Short mmCIF file of C-alpha atoms in Angstrom, two decimals:
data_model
loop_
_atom_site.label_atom_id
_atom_site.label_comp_id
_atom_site.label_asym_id
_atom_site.label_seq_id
_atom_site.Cartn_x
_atom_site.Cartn_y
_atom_site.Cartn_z
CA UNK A 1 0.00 0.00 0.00
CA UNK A 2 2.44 2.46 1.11
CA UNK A 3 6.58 2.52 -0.10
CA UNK A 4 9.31 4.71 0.74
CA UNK A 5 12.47 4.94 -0.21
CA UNK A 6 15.56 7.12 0.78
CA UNK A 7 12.90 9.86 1.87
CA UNK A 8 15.32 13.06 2.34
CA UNK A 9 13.42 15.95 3.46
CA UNK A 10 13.99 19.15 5.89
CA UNK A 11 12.02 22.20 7.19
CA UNK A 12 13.74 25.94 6.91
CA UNK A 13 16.86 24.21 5.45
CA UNK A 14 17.15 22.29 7.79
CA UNK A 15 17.94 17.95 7.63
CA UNK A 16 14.91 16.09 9.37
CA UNK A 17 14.75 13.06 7.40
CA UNK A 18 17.90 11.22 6.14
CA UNK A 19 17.62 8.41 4.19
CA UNK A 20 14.34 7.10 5.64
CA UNK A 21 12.54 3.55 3.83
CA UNK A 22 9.62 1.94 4.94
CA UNK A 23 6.96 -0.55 3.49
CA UNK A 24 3.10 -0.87 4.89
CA UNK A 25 0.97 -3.28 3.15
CA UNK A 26 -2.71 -3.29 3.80
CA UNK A 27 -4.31 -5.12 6.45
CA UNK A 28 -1.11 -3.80 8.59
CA UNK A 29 -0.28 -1.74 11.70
CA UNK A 30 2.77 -0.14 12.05
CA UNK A 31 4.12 1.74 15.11
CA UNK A 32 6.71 4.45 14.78
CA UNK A 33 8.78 4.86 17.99
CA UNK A 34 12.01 7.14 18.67
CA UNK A 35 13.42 10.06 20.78
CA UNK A 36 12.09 13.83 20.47
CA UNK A 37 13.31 15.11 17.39
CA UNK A 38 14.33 11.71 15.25
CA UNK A 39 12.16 13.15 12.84
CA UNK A 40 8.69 11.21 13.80
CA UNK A 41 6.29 14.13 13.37
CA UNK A 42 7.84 15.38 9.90
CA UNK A 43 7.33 11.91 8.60
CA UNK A 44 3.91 12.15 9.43
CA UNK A 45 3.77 15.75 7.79
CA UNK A 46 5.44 15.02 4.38
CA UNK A 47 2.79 12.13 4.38
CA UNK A 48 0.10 14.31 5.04
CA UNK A 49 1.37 17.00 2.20
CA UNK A 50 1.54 19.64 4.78
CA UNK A 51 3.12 22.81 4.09
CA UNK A 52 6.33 23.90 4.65
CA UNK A 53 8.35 20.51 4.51
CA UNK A 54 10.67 19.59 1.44
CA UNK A 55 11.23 16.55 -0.03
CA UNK A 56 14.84 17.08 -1.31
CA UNK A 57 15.38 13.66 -2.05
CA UNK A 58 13.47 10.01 -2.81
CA UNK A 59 10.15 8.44 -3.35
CA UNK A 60 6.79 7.47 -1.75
CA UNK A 61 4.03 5.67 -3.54
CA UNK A 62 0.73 5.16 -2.15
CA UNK A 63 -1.90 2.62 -3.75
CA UNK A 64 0.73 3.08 -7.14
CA UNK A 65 0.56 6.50 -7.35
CA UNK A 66 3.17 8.96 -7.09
CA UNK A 67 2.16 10.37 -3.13
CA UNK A 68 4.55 13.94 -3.92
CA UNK A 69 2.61 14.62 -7.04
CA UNK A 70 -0.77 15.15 -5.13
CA UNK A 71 -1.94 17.99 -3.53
CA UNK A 72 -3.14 17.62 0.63
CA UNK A 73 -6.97 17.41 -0.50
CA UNK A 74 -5.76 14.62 -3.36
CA UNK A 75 -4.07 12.27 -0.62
CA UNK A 76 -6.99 12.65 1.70
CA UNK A 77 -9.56 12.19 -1.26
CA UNK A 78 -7.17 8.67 -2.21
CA UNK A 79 -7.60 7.48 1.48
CA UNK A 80 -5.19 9.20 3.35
CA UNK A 81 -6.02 10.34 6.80
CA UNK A 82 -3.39 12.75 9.39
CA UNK A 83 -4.50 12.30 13.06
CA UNK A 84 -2.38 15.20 14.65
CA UNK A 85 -0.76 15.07 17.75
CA UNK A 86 -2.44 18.68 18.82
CA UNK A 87 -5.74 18.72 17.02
CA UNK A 88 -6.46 22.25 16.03
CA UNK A 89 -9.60 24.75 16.86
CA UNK A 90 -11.71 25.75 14.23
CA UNK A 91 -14.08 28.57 15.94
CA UNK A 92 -17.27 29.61 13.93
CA UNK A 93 -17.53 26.03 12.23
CA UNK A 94 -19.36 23.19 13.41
CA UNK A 95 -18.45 19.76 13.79
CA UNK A 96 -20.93 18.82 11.39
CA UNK A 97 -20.74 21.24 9.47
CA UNK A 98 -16.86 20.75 8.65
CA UNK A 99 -17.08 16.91 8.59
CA UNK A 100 -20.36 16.89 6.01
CA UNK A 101 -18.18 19.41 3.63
CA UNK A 102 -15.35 17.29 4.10
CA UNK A 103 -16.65 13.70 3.07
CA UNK A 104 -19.14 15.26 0.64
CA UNK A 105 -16.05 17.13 -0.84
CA UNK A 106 -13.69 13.64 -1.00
CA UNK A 107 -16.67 11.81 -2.26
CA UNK A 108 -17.06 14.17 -5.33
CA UNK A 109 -13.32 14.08 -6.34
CA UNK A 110 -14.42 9.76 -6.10
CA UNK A 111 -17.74 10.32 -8.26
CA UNK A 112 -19.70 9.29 -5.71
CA UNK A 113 -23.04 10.82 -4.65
CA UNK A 114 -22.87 13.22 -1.69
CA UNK A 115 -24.62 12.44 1.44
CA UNK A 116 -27.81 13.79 2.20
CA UNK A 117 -28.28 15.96 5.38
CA UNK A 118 -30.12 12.92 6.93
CA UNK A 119 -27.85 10.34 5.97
CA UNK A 120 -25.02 11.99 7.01
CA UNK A 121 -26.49 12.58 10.78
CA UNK A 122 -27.14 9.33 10.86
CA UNK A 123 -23.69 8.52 10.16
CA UNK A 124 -21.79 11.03 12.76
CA UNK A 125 -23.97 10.08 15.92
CA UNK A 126 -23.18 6.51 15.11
CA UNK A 127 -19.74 7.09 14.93
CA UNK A 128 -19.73 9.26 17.95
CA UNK A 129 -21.67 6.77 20.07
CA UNK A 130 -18.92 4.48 19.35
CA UNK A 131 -16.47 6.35 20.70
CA UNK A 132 -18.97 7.38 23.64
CA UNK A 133 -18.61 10.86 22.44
CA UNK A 134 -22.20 12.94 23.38
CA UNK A 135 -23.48 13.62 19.91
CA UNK A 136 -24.03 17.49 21.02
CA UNK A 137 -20.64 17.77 20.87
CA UNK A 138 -20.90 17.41 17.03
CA UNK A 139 -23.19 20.67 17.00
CA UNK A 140 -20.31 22.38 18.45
CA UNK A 141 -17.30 24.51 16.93
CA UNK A 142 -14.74 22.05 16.00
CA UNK A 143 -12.60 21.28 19.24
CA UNK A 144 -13.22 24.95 20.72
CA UNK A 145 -13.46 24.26 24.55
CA UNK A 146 -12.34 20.64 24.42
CA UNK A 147 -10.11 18.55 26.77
CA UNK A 148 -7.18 17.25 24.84
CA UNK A 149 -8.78 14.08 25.17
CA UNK A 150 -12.16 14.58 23.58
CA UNK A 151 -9.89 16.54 20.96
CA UNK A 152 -8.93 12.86 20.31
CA UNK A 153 -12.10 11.23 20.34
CA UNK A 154 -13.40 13.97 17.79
CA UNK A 155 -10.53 12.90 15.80
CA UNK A 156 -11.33 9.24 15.84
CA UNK A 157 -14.91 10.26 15.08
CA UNK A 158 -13.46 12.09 11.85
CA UNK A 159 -11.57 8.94 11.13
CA UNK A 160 -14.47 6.99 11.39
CA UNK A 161 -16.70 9.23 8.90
CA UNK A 162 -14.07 9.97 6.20
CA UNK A 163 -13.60 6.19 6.28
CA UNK A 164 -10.02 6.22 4.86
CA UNK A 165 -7.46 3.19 3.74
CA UNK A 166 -4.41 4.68 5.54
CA UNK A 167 -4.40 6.23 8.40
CA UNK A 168 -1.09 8.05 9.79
CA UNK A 169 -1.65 8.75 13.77
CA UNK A 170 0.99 11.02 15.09
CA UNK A 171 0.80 10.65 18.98
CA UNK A 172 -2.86 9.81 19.54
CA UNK A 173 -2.51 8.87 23.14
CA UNK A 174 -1.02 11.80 24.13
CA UNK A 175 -3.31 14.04 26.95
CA UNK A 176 -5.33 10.96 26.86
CA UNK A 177 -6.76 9.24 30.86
CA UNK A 178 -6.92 5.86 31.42
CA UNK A 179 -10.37 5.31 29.72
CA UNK A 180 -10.21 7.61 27.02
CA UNK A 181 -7.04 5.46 25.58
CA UNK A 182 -9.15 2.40 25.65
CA UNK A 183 -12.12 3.99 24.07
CA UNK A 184 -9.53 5.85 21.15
CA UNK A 185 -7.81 1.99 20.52
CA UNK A 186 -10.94 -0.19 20.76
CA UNK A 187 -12.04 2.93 18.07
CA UNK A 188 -8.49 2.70 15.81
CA UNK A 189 -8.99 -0.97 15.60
CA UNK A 190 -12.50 -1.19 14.83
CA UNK A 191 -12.04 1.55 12.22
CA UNK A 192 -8.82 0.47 10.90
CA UNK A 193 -8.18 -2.93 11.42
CA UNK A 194 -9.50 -4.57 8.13
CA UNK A 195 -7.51 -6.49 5.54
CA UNK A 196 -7.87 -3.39 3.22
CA UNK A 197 -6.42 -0.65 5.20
CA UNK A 198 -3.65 -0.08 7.10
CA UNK A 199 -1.81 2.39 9.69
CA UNK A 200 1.20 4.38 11.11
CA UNK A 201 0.78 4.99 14.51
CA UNK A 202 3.57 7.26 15.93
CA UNK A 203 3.62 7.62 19.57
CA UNK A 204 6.66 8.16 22.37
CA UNK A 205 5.00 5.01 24.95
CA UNK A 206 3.86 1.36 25.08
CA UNK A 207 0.59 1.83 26.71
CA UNK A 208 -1.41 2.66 23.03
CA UNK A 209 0.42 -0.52 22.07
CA UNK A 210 -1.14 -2.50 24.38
CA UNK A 211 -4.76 -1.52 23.10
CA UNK A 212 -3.49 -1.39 19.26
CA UNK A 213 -1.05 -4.70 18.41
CA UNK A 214 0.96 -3.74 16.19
CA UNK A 215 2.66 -6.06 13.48
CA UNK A 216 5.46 -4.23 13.13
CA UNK A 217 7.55 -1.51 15.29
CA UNK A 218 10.45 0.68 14.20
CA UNK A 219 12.72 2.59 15.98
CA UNK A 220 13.13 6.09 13.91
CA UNK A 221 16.89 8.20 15.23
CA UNK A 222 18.18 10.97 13.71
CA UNK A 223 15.97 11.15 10.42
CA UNK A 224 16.53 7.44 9.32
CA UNK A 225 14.60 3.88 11.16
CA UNK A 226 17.72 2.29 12.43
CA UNK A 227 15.85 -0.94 13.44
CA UNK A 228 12.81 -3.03 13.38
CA UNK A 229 11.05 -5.84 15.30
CA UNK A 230 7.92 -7.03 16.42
CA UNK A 231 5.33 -5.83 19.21
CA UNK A 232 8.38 -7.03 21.47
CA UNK A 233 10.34 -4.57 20.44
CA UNK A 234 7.86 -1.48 21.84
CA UNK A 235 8.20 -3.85 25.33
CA UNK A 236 12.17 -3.45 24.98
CA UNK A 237 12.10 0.22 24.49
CA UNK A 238 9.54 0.41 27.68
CA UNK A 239 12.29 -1.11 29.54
CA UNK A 240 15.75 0.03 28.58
CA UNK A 241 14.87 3.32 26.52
CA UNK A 242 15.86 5.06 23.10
CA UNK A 243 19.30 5.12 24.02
CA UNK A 244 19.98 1.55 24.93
CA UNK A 245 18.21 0.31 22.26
CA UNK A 246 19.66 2.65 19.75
CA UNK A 247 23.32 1.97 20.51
#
């Protein structure tokens, strides 16, 4: 579903990402671990298509195309979702509002039919109970006055509508309580865990791990993953830290 290969890229002219490769392929869950500043986030943000980050150097294709060559609406109307790890406030707009314009919008770039009014109503307060998220929050601006944490479930709840094939998940447990990171995994995997999709789930800790198996982990230093292992792996890290591991 998802190459890359010698992915180069920096911010300001500055070297984030040196030499990173990585394959997903669907029906997959992969977990990016690594210290503050190995580059985890701008991975997640050259994925994404956001602003500001250049691609100096190498290649990522997504579902055979040619991921650079699209535009940030063309990755997320191909199935590419960016859970960020500080979901932003959108005053003035609500929730439904933004997330009817935003399916409606990726469904027309797919020829398909937009949702009715109905239909789509339907759709967010079943997504929302799922995450036990009160469906009045949806009526709201989107994440104005939130906890970080139901700033997450609203994020799992846009996952959930927008339906897409890869997801890349940069931090999700952070700010989250004890419940609330059950509720977001149980959420990730019954969104995400199908034999058609797959994920990148970046986060600093074990504890999402333990609610969202992955089948692979990889330890990301210095702009490049510098090794790779199983769910035992994330255990290892737990225990000895970036630095033992890494050396």
């Amino acid at each position: 579903m998802l190459k890359i290969e010698n992915l180069h890229a920096e911010i300001d002219g500055k070297p984030i990402l040196k030499g990173l490769s990585l394959t997903v392929n669907a029906g997959e869950i992969h977990a990016i671990m690594g210290p503050n500043g190995a580059g985890k986030s701008t991975l997640g943000y050259v994925l994404g298509g956001r602003p500001g980050y250049e691609v100096t150097e190498g290649s990522i294709t997504f579902d055979g195309q040619d991921l650079l060559e699209l535009e940030p609406n063309e990755r997320a109307a191909a199935g590419v979702f960016l859970g960020f790890q500080y979901p932003v406030e959108i005053p003035g707009v609500s929730n439904v509002q933004f997330l009817r314009e935003a399916l409606n919008a990726q469904r027309a770039t797919r020829d398909e039919k937009p949702l009715s009014g109905a239909e789509f109503l339907k759709l967010a307060r079943a997504q929302a109970a799922s995450l036990e998220m009160d469906a009045e929050m949806l009526k709201r601006p989107v994440n104005v006055g939130f906890s970080g944490g139901e700033k997450k479930r609203n994020e799992m709840v846009q996952m959930g509508i927008v339906d897409p094939k890869f997801a890349i998940l940069d931090e999700t447990d952070s700010g989250l309580d004890i419940d609330a990171l059950r509720i977001v995994g149980d959420g990730i995997n019954r969104i995400m865990r199908k034999a058609d999709k797959a994920v990148l789930l970046i986060t600093h800790y074990q504890r999402l791990l333990d609610y969202v198996q992955p089948d692979h982990v990889h330890v990301l230093a210095d702009g490049r993953i510098v090794r790779s292992g199983g769910a035992d792996l994330a255990r290892e890290l737990e225990r000895e830290g970036y630095a033992g591991v890494v050396a």
